[in-house]
Coordinates of C-alpha atoms in Angstrom, one line a residue:
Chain A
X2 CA 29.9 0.1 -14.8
X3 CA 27.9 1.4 -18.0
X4 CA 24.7 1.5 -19.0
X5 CA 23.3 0.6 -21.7
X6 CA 19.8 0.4 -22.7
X7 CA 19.4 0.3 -26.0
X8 CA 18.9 -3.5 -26.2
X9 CA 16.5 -2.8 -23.7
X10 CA 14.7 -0.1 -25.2
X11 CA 14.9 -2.5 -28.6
X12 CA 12.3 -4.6 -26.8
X13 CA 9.7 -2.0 -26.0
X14 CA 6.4 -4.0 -27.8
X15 CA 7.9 -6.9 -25.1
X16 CA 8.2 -4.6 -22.5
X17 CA 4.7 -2.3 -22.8
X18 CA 2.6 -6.0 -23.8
X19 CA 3.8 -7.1 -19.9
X20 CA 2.2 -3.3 -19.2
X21 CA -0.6 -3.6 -20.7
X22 CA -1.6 -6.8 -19.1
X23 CA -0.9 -5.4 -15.4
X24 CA -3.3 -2.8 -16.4
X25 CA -5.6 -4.8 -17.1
X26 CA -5.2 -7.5 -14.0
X27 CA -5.7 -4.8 -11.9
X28 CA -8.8 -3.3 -13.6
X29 CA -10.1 -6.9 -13.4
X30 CA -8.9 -7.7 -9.9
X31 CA -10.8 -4.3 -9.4
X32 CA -14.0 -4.8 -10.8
X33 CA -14.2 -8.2 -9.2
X34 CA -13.6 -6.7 -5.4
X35 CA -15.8 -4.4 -6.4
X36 CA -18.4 -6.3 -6.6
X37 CA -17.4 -8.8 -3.5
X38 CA -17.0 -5.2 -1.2
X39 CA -20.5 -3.7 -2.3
X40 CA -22.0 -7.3 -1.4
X41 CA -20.2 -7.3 2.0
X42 CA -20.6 -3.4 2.8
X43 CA -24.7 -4.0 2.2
X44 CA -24.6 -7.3 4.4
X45 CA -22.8 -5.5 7.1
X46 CA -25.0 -2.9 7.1
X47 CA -28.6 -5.1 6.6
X48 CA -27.5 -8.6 7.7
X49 CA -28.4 -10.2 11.0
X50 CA -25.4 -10.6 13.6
X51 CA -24.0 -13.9 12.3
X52 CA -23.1 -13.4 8.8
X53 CA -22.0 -9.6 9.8
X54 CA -19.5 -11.7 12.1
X55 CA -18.5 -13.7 8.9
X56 CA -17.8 -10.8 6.8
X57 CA -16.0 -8.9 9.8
X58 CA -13.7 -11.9 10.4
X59 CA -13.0 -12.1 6.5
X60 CA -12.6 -8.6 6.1
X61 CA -10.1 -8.6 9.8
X62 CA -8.8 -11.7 8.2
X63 CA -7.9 -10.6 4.5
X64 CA -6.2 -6.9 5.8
X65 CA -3.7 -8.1 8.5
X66 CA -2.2 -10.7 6.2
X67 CA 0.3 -10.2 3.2
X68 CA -1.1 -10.8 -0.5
X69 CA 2.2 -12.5 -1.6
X70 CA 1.5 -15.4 1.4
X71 CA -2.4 -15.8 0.3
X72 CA -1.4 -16.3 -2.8
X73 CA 1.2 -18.6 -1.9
X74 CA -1.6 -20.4 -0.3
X75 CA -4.0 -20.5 -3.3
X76 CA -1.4 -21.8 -5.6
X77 CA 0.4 -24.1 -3.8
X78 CA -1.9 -25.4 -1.3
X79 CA -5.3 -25.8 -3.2
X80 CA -4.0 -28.1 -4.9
X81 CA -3.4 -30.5 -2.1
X82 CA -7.6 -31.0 -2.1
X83 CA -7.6 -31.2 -5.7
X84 CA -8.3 -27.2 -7.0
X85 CA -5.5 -26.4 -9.0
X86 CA -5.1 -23.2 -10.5
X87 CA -3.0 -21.2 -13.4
X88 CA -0.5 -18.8 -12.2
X89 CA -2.8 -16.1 -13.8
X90 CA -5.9 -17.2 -11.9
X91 CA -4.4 -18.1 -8.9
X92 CA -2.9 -14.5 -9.0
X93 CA -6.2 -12.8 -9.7
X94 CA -8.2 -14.5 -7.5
X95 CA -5.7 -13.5 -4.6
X96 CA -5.6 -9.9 -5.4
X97 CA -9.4 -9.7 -5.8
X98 CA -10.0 -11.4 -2.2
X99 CA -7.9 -9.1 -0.8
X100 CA -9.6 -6.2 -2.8
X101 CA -12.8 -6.9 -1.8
X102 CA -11.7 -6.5 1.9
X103 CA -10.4 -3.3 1.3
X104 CA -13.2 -1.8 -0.6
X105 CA -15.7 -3.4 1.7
X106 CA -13.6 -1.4 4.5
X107 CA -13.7 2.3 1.6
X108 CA -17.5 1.3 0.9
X109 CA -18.9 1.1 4.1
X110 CA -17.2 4.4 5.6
X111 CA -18.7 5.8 2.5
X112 CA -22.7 4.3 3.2
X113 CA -21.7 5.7 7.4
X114 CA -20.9 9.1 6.4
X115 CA -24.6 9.3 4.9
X116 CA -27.0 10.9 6.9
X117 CA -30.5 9.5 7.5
X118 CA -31.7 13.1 7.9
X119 CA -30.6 13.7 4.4
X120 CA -32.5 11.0 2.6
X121 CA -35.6 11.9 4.7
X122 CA -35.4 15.2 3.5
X123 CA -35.1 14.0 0.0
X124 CA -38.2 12.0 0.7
X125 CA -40.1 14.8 2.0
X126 CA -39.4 16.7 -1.0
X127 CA -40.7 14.0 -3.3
X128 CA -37.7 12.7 -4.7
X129 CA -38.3 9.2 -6.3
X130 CA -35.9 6.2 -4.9
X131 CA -33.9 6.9 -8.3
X132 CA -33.8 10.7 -7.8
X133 CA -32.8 10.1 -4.6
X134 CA -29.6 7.3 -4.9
X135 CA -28.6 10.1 -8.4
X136 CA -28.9 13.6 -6.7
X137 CA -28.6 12.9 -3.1
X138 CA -26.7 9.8 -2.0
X139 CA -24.3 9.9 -4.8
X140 CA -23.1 13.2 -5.1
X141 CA -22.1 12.9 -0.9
X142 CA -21.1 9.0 -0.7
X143 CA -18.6 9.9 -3.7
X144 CA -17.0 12.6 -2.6
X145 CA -16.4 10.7 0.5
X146 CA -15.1 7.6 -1.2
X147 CA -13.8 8.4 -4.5
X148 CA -10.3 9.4 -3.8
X149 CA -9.5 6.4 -1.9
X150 CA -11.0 4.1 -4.1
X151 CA -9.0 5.9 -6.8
X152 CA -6.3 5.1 -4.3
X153 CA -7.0 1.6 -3.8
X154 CA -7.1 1.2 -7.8
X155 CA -3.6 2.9 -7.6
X156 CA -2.3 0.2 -5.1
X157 CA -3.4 -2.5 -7.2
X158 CA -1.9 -1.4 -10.2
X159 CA 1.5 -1.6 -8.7
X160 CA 0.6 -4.7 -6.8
X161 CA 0.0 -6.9 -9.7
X162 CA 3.7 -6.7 -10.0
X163 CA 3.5 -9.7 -7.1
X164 CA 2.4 -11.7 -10.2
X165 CA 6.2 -11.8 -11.4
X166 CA 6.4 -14.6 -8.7
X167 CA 4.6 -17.2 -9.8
X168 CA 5.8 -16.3 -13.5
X169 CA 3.0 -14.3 -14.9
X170 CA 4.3 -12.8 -18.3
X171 CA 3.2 -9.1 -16.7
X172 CA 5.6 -5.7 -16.6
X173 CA 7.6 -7.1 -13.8
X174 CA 7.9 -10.5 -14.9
X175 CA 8.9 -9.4 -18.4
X176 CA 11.7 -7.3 -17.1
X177 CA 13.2 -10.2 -15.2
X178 CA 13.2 -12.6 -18.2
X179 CA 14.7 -9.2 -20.2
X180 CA 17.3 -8.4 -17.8
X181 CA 17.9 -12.9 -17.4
X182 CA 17.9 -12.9 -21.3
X183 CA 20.6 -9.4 -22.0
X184 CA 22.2 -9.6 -18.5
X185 CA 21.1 -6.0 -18.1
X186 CA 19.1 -6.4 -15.3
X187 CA 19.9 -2.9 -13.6
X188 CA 18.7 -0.9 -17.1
X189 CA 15.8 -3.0 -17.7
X190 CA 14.4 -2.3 -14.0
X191 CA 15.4 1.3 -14.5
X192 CA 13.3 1.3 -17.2
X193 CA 10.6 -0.9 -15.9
X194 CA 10.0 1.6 -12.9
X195 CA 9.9 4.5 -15.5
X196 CA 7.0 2.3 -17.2
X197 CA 5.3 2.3 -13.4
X198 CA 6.0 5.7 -12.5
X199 CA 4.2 6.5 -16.0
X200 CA 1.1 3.9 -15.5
X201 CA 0.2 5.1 -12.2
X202 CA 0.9 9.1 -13.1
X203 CA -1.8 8.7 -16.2
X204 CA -4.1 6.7 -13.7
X205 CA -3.7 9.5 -11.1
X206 CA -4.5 11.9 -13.9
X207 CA -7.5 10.1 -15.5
X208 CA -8.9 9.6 -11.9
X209 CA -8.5 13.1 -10.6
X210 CA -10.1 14.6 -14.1
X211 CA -13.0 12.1 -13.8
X212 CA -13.4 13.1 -10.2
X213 CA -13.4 17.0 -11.2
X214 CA -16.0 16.5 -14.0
X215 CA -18.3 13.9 -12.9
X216 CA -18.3 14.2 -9.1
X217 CA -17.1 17.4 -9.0
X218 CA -14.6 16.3 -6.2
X219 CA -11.7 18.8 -6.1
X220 CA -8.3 16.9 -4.8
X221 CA -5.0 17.8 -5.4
X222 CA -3.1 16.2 -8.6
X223 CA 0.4 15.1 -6.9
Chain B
X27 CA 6.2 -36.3 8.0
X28 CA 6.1 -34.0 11.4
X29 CA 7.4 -30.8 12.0
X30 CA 10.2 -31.5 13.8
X31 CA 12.2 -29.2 16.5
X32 CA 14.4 -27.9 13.3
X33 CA 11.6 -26.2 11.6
X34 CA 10.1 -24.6 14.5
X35 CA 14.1 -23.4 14.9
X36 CA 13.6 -22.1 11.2
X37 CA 10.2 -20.5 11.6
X38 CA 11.6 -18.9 14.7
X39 CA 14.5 -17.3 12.6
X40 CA 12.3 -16.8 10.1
X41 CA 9.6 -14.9 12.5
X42 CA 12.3 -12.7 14.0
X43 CA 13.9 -11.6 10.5
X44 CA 10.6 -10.2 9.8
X45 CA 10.1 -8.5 12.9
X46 CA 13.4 -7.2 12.4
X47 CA 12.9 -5.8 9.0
X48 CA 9.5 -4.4 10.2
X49 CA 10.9 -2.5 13.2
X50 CA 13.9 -1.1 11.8
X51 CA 12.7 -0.3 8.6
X52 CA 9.4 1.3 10.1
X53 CA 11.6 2.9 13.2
X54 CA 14.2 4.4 10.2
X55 CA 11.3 5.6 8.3
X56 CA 9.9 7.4 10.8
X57 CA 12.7 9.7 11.5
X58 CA 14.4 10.0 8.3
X59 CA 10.8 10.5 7.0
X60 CA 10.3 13.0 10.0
X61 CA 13.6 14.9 8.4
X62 CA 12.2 14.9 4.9
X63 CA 8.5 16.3 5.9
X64 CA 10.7 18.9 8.1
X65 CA 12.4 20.0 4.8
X66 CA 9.6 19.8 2.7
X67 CA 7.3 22.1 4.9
X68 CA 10.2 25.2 4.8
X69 CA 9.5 28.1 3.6
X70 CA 12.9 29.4 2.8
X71 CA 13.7 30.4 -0.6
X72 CA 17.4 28.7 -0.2
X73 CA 16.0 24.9 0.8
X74 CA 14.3 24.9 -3.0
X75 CA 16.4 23.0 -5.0
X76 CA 16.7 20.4 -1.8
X77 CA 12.5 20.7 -1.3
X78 CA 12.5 19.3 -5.0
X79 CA 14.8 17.1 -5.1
X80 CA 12.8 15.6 -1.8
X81 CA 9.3 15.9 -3.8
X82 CA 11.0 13.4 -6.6
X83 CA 11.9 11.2 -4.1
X84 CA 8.6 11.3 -2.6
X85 CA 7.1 11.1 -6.1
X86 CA 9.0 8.3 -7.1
X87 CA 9.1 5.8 -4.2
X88 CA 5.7 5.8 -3.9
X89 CA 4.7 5.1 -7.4
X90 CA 7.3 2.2 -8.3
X91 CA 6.0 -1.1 -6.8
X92 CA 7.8 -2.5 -4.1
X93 CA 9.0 -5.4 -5.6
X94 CA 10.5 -3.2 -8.6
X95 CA 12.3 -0.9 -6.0
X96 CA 14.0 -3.9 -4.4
X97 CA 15.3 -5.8 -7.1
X98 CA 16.5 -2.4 -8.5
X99 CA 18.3 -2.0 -5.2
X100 CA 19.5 -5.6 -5.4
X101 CA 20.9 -5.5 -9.1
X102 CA 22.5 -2.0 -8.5
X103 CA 24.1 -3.5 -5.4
X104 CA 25.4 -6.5 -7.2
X105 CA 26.5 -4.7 -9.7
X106 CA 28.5 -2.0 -8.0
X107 CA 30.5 -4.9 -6.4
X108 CA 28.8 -3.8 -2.8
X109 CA 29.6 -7.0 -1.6
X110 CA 25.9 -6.4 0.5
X111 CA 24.1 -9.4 1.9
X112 CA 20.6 -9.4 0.9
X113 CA 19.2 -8.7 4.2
X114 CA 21.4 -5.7 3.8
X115 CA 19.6 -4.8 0.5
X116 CA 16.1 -5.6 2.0
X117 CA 16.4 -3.3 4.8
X118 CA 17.7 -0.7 2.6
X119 CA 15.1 -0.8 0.2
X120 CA 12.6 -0.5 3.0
X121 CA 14.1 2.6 4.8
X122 CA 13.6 4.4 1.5
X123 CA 10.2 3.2 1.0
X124 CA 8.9 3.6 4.1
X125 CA 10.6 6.9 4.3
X126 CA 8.9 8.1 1.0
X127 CA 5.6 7.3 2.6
X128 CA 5.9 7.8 6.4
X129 CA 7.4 11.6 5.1
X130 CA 4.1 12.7 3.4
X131 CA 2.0 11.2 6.3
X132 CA 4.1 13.8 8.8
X133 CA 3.9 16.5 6.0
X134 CA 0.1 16.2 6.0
X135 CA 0.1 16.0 10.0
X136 CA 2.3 19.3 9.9
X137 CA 0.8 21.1 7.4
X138 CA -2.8 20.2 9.4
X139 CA -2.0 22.5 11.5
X140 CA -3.2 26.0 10.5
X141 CA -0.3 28.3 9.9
X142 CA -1.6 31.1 12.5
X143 CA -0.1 28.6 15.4
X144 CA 3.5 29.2 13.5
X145 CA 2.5 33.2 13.5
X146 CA 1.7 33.2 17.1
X147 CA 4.3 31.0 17.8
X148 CA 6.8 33.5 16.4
X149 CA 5.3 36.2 17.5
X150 CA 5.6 35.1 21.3
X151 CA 9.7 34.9 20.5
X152 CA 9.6 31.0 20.2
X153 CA 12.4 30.3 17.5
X154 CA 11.9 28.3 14.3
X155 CA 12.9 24.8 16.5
X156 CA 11.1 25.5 19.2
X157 CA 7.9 26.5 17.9
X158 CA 8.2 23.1 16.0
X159 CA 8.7 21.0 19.6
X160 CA 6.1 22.9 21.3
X161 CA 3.7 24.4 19.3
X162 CA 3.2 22.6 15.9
X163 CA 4.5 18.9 16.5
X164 CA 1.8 18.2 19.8
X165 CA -0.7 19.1 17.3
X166 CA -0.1 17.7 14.5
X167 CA 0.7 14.3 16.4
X168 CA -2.9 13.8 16.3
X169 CA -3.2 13.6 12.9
X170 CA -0.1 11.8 11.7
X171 CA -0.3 8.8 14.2
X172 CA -3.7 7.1 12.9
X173 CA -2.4 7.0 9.1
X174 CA 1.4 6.2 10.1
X175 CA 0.0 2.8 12.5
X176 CA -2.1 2.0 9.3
X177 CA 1.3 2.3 7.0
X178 CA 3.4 0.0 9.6
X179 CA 0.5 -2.8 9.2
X180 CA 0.8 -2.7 5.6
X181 CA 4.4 -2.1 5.8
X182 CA 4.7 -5.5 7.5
X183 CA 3.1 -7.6 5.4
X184 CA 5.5 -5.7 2.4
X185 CA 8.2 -7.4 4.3
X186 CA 7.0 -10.8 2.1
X187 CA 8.6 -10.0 -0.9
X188 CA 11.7 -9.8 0.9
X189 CA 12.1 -13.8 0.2
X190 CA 12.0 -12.9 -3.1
X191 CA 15.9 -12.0 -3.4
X192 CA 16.3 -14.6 -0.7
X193 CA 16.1 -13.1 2.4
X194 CA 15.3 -15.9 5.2
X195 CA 12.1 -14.4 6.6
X196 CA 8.7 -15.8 7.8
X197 CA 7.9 -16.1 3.8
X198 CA 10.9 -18.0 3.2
X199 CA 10.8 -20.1 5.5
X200 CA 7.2 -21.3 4.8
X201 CA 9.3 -22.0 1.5
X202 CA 11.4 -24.2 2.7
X203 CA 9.3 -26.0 4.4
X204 CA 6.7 -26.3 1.8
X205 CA 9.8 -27.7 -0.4
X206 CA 10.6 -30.2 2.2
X207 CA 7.2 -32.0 1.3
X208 CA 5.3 -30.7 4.4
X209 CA 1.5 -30.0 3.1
X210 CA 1.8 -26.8 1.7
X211 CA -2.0 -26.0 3.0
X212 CA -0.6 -26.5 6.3
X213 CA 2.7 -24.6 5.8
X214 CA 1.2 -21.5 4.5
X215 CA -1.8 -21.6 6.9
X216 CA 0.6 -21.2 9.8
X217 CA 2.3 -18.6 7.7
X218 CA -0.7 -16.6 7.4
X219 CA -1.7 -17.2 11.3
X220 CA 2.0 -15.8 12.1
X221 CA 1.6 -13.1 10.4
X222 CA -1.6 -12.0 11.3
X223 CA -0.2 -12.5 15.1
X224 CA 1.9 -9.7 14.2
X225 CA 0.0 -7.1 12.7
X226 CA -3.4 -7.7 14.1
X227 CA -2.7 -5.9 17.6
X228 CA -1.0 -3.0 15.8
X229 CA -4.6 -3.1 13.7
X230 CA -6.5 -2.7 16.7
X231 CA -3.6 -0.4 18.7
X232 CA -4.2 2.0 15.5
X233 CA -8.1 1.5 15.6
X234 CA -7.8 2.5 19.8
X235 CA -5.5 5.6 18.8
X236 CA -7.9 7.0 16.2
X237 CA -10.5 7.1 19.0
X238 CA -8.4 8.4 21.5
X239 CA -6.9 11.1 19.2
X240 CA -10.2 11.9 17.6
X241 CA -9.4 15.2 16.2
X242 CA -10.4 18.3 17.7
X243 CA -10.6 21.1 15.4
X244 CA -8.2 23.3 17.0
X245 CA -7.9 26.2 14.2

């Protein structure tokens, strides 16, 4: 067998437009759990027993079962009671449920590792609240979460190649209509895992340098 | 329509592939991944070449989605005239995952320990394999269980995208059945309570050995 891949390398605008949107899915799907696992870390930690039950059994719920099959569920069973979604949505609203769990999961390990002794010293200095979340909460609660949110972000990045499934034009799903279209599917996944390898290598890199200068978080590139 | 005795048969099957593919590639993992954290953590100035060979590996496994790695594996396979059945190329391509990432879970574990147990291991005339079995291994178990319970979780639900190059798993079968005009709400409900069956007692085994294994500074 030979290799060839220049008719894959030929399609490179095809090939990095399918990266490009991953990137941003997963920045999306991201942002979105974000906000869904800052919401259900606070409840956890303010709410009265019932809802905290909720959001464990969501959380429990969301981390011991596979993305592919929730998915599977949004897109083919929602439907059945009349919700039906694009492959796109019905992709992004999957991986941000299942974000959200996680990060609520990063989020609140981050709040538990803060010390009320801490932010009563704060107080006692004279610290206002705003002083206090900028210079004493966030300096500790990040270092304690940053690098596996960075993680998690990482996780998702490569994740959103479960899109390719339900026929999302992403990295992944552009390499199987490339290698379908040249019958060159071995070169064009070599080359699509290069693509990865590269995504997720600048991601690390971005994350660890924002780390160093903002939060000044020291953790080992590779 | 009912579910009749023929799909429980195939949800069954499809239930025991997966626990198949978990258990073998997980059990694999682990000791091939033992092997490559072994390598990694030498000191010796002849392993070099093989330490970086290992760290590409490493490298590379872990950043290349898993879907990506397996129909790779798949199209390589197919076109090498292996004549490999998929669930061949599926287990394959998890023993290399799951070694990839099992092996820097045991490298952290062994390199937790501090490196004046190896001195005083050596210098009480333990040899390079014993000092490994006795010494550094029972402490660094401590550390590398938690994280490596947590991987087999995840590394179980992984096993989904398996019916993507056709293997007959849980996944799959829910498929099938889902084709066969059962509700698919229904179909992939019971998928999703299968498979958290599975992995929510290893959740909560991994939560019970984190407590138990607490780590006690022992530097």
């Amino acid at each position: 067998m030979t290799l060839q891949f220049r008719p894959i390398l030929e399609q490179w605008p095809y090939l990095l437009g399918g990266a490009w949107l991953s990137l941003e899915m997963a920045v999306l799907a991201f942002v979105c759990g974000m906000s869904i696992g800052l919401v259900c870390a606070a409840l956890l930690q303010f709410a009265p027993p019932y809802p905290r039950r909720l959001i464990t059994a969501y959380v429990t719920f969301a981390t011991n079962t596979p993305q592919l099959v929730q998915i599977y569920f949004l897109f083919f069973g929602l439907p059945e009671v009349g919700v039906i979604l694009p492959p796109l949505a019905a992709v992004l609203v999957g991986m941000t449920f299942n974000a959200g769990a996680y990060l609520c999961e990063i989020l609140r390990a981050g709040f538990l590792s803060l010390r009320p002794a801490e932010l009563e010293a704060a107080e006692v200095l004279g610290f206002s609240r705003l002083q206090l979340i900028r210079l004493v909460m966030m300096p500790h609660v990040m270092k304690v979460m940053f690098p596996s949110l960075s993680n998690q972000f990482i996780m998702m990045t490569l994740g959103t190649s479960m899109a390719s499934v339900f026929g999302v034009e992403e990295l992944t799903g552009r390499t199987l209509s490339l290698g379908a279209d040249t019958y060159l599917s071995v070169e064009a996944f070599t080359v699509a895992a290069v693509l990865y390898l590269v995504i997720s290598l600048v991601a690390t890199f971005t994350l660890v340098l924002y780390g160093r200068l903002v939060h000044r978080i020291k953790t080992r590139m590779l | 329509m009912s579910i009749s005795i023929y799909d429980a048969r195939l949800l069954l099957t499809g239930l025991l592939t997966t626990l198949a593919l978990a258990v073998v590639g997980c059990g694999a993992g682990f000791l091939c991944g033992f092997a490559v954290a072994i390598c990694r953590t030498t000191r010796a100035h002849g392993m070099a070449p093989l330490r970086a060979a290992l760290y590409g590996y490493c490298l590379l496994f872990r950043r290349v989605p898993f879907l990506v790695t397996l129909f790779l594996v798949f199209f390589v396979s197919q076109s090498v005239n292996a004549d490999l059945p998929t669930f061949a190329v599926a287990l394959l391509t998890l023993c290399l995952i799951a070694t990839a990432y099992l092996s820097e879970i045991i490298r952290g574990g062994l390199e937790s320990v501090h490196s004046g147990q190896w001195q005083a291991a050596r210098a009480l005339n333990f040899s390079y394999w014993q000092a490994l079995r006795y010494v550094i291994v029972p402490q660094a178990w401590r550390v590398i269980v938690p994280p490596a319970v947590g991987f087999f979780v995840m590394f179980i639900k992984d096993t989904a995208l398996a019916s993507q190059i056709g293997v007959m798993e849980l996944t799959s079968a829910g498929k099938v059945l889902g084709n066969k005009g059962l509700p698919s709400m229904l179909v992939y409900g019971m998928i999703l309570l299968l498979y958290f069956v599975i992995s929510y007692p290893l959740t909560r085994l991994g939560k019970h050995a984190e407590r138990k294994l607490a780590v006690t500074r022992n530097r």
